[in-house]
mmCIF file with all atom_site columns, C-alpha atoms in Angstrom:
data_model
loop_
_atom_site.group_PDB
_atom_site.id
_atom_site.type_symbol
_atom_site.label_atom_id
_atom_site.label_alt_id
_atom_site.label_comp_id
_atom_site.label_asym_id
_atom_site.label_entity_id
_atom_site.label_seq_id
_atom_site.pdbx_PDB_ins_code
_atom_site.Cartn_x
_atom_site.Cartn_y
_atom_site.Cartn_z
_atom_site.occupancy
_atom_site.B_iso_or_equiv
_atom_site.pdbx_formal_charge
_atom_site.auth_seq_id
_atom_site.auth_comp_id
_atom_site.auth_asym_id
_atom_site.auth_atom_id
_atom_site.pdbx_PDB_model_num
ATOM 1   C CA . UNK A 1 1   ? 0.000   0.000   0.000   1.00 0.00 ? 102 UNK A CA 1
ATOM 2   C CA . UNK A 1 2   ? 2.836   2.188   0.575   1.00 0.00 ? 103 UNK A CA 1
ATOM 3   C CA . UNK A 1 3   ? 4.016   2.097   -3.285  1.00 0.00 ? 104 UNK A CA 1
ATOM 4   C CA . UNK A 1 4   ? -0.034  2.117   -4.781  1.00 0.00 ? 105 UNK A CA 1
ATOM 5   C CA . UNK A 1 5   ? -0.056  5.344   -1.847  1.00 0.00 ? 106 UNK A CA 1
ATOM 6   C CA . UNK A 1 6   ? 3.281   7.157   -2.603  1.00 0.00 ? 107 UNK A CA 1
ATOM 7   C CA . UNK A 1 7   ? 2.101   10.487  -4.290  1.00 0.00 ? 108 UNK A CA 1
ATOM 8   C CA . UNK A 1 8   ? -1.400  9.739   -4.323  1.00 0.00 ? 109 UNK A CA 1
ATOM 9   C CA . UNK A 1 9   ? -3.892  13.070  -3.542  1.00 0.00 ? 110 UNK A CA 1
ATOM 10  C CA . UNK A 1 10  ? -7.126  11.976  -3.649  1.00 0.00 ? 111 UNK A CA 1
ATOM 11  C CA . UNK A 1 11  ? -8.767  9.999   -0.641  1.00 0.00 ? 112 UNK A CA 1
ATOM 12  C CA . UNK A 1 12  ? -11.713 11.470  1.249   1.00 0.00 ? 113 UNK A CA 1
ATOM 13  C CA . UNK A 1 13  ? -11.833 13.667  4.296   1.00 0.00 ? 114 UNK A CA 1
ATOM 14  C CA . UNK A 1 14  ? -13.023 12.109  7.406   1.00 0.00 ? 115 UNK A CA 1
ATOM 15  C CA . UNK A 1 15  ? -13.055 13.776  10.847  1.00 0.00 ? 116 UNK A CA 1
ATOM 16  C CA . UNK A 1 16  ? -9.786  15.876  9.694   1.00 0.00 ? 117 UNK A CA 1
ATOM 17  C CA . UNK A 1 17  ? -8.075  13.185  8.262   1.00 0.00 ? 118 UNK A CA 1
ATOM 18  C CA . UNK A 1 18  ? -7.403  12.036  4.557   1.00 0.00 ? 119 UNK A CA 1
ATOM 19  C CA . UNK A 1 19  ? -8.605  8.243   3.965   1.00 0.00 ? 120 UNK A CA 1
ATOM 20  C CA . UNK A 1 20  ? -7.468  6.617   1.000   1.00 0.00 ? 121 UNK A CA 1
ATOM 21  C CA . UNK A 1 21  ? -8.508  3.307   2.213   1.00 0.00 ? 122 UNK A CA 1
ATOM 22  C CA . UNK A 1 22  ? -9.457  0.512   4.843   1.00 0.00 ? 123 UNK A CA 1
ATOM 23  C CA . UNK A 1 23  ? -7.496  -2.504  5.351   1.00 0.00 ? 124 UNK A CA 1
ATOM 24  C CA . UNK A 1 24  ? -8.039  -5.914  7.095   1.00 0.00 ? 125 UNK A CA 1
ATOM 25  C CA . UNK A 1 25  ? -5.923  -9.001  7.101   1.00 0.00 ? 126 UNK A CA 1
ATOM 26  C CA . UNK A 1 26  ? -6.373  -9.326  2.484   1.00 0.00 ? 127 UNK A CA 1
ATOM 27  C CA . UNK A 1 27  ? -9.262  -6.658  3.035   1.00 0.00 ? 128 UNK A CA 1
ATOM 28  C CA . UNK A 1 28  ? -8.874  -3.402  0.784   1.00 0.00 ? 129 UNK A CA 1
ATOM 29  C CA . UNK A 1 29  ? -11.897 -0.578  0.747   1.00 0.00 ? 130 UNK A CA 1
ATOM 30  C CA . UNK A 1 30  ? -10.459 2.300   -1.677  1.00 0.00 ? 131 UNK A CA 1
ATOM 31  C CA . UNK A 1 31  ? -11.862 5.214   -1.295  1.00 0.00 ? 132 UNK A CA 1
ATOM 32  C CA . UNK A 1 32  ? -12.062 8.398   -2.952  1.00 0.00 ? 133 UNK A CA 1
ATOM 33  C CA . UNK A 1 33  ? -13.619 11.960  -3.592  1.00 0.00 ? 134 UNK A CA 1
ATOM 34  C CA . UNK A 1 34  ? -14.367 11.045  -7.596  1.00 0.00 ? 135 UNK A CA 1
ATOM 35  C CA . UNK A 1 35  ? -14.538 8.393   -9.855  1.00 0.00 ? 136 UNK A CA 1
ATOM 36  C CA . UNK A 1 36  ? -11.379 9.255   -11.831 1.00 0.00 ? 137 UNK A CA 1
ATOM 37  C CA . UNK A 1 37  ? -9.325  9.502   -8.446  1.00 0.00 ? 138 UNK A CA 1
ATOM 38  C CA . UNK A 1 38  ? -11.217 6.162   -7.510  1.00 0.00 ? 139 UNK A CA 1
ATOM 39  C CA . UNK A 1 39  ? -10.113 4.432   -10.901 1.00 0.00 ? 140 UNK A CA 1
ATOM 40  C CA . UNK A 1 40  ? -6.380  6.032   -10.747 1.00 0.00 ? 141 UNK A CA 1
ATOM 41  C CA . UNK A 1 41  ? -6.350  4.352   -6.682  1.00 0.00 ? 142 UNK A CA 1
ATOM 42  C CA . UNK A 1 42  ? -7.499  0.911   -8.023  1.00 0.00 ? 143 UNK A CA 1
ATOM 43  C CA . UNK A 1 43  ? -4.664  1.354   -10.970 1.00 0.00 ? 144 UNK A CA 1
ATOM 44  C CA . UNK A 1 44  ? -1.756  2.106   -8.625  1.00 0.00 ? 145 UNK A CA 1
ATOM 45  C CA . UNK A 1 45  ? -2.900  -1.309  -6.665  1.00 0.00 ? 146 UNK A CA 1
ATOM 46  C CA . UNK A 1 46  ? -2.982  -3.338  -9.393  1.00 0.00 ? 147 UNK A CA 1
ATOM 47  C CA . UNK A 1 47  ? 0.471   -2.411  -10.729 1.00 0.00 ? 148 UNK A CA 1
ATOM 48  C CA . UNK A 1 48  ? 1.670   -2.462  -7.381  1.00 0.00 ? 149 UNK A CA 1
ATOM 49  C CA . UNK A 1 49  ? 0.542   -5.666  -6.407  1.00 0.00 ? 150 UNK A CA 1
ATOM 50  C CA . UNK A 1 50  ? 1.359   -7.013  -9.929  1.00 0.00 ? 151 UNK A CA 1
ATOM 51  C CA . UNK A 1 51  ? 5.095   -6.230  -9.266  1.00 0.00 ? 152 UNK A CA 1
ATOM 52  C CA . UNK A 1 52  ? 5.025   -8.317  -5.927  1.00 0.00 ? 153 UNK A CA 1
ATOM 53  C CA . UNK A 1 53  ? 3.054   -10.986 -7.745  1.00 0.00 ? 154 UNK A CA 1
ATOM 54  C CA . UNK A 1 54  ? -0.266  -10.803 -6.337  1.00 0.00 ? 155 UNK A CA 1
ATOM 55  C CA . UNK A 1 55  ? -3.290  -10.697 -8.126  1.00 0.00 ? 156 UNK A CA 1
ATOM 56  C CA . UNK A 1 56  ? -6.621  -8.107  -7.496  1.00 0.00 ? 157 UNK A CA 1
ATOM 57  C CA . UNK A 1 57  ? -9.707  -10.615 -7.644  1.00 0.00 ? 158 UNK A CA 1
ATOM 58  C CA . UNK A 1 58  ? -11.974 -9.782  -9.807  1.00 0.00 ? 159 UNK A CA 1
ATOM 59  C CA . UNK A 1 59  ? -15.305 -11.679 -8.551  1.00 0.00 ? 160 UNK A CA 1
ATOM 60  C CA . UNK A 1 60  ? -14.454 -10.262 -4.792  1.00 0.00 ? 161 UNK A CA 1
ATOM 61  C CA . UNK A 1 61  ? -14.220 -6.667  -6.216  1.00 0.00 ? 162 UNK A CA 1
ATOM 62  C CA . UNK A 1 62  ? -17.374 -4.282  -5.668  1.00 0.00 ? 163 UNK A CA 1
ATOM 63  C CA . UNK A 1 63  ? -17.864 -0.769  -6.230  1.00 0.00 ? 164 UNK A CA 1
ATOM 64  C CA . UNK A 1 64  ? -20.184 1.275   -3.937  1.00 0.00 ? 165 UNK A CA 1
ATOM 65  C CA . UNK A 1 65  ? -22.506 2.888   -6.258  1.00 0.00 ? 166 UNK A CA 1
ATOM 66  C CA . UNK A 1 66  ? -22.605 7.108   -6.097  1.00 0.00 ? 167 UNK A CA 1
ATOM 67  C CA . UNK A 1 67  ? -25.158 8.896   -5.121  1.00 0.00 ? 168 UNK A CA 1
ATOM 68  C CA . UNK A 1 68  ? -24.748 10.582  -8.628  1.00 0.00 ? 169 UNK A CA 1
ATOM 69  C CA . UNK A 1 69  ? -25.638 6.907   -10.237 1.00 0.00 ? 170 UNK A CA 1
ATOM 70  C CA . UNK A 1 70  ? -23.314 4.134   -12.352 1.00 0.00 ? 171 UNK A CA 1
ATOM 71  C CA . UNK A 1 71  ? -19.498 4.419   -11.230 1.00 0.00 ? 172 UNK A CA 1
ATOM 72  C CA . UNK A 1 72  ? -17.180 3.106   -14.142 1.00 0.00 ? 173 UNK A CA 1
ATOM 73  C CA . UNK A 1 73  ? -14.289 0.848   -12.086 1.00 0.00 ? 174 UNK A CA 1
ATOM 74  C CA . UNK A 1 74  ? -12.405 -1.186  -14.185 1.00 0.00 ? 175 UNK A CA 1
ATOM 75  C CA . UNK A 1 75  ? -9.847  -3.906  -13.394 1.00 0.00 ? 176 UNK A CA 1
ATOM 76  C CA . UNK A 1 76  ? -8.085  -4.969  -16.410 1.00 0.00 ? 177 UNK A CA 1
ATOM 77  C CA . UNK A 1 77  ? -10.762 -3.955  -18.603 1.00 0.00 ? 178 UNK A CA 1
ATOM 78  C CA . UNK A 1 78  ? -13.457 -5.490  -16.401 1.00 0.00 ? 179 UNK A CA 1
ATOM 79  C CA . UNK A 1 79  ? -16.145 -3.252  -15.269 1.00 0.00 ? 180 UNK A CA 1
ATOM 80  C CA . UNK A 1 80  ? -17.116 -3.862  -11.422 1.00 0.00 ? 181 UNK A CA 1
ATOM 81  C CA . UNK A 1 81  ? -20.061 -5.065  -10.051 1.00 0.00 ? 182 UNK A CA 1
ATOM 82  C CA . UNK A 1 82  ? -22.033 -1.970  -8.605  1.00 0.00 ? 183 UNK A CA 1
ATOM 83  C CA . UNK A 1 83  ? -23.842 -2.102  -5.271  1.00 0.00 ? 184 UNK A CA 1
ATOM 84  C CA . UNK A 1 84  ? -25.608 -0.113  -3.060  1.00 0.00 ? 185 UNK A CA 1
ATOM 85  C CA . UNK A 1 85  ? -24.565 -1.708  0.581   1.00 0.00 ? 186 UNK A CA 1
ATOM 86  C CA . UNK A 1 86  ? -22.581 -4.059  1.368   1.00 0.00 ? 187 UNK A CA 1
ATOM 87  C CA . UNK A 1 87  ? -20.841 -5.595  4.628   1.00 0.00 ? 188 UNK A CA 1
ATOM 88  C CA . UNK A 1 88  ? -17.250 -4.791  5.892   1.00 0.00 ? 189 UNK A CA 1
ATOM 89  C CA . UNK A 1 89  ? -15.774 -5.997  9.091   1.00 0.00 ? 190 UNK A CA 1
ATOM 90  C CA . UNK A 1 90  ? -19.443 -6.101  10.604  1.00 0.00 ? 191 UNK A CA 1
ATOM 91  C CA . UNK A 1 91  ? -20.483 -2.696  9.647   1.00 0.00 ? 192 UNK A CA 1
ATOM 92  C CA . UNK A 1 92  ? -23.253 -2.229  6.786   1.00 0.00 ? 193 UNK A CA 1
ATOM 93  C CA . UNK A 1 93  ? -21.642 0.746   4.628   1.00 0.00 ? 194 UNK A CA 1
ATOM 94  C CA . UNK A 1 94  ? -24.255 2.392   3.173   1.00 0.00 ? 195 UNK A CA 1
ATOM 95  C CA . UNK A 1 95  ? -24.383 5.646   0.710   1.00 0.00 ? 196 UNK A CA 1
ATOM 96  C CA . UNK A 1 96  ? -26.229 7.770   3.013   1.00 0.00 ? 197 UNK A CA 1
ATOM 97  C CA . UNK A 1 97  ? -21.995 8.145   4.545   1.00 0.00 ? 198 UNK A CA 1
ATOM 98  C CA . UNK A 1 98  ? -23.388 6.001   7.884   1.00 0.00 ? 199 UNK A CA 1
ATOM 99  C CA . UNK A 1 99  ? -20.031 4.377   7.921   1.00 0.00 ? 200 UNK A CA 1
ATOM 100 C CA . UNK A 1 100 ? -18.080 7.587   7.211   1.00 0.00 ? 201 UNK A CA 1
ATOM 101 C CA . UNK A 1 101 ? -19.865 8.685   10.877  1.00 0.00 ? 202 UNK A CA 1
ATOM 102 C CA . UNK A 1 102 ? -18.847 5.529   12.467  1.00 0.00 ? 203 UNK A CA 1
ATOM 103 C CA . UNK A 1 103 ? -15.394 5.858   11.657  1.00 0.00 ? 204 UNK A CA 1
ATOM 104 C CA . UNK A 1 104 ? -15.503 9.198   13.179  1.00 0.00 ? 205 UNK A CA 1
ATOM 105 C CA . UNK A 1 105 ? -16.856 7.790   16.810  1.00 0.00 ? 206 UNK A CA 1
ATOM 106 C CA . UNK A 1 106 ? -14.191 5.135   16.275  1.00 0.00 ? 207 UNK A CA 1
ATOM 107 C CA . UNK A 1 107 ? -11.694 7.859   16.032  1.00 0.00 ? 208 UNK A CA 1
ATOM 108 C CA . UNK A 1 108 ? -12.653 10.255  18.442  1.00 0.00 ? 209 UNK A CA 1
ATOM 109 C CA . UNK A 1 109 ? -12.730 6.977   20.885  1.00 0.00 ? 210 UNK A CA 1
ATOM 110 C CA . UNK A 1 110 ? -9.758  6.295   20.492  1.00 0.00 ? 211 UNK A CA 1
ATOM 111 C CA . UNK A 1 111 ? -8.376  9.656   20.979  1.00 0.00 ? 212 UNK A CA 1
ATOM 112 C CA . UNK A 1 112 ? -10.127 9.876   24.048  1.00 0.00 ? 213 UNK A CA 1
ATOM 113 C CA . UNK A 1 113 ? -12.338 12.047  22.940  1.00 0.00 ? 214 UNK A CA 1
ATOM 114 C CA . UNK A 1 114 ? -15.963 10.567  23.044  1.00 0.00 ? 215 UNK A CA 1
#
């Protein structure tokens, strides 16, 4: 993540903090503030991960679909499967930004703030 990362401006803005993505364990959410940022993320994975010899797969890869409508993701020339929820680390991320509030509380817990 580091390499796909390294110069990388877009991400979204979350409690005062930039967030370019989510990871678990082989988990990856991408996020970002447009769909061309969102496609140039998903681009610097692939050809990172490529390089190390790991392989982005396809059937596990979703896109969250914009409020604005169809999202155009493609990996290798695949388009992704669009969806309007879907489960991560038990948490339902929605498009109504529930999650993006969640990770806030999760953040401001940990700081000791909430």
């Amino acid at each position: 993540m580091r390499e796909t990362l390294d110069g990388f401006t877009g991400g979204l803005q979350v409690g005062g903090r930039r967030i370019t993505n989510l990871r678990y364990a082989d988990d990856i959410v991408l996020t970002a503030c447009s769909e061309t940022k969102l496609q140039e993320l998903e681009n610097r994975l692939d050809r990172a991960s490529s390089a190390q010899g790991l392989i982005i797969n396809i059937d596990k890869s979703k896109i969250m679909r914009t409020k604005d409508g169809f999202c155009h993701i493609r990996i290798k020339g695949t388009q992704l499967e669009q969806l309007d929820t879907f489960p991560y680390l038990g948490s339902l991320i929605t498009d109504d930004s529930e999650f993006a509030m969640k990770i806030q509380v999760r953040m401001a817990k940990k700081q000791g703030i909430a």
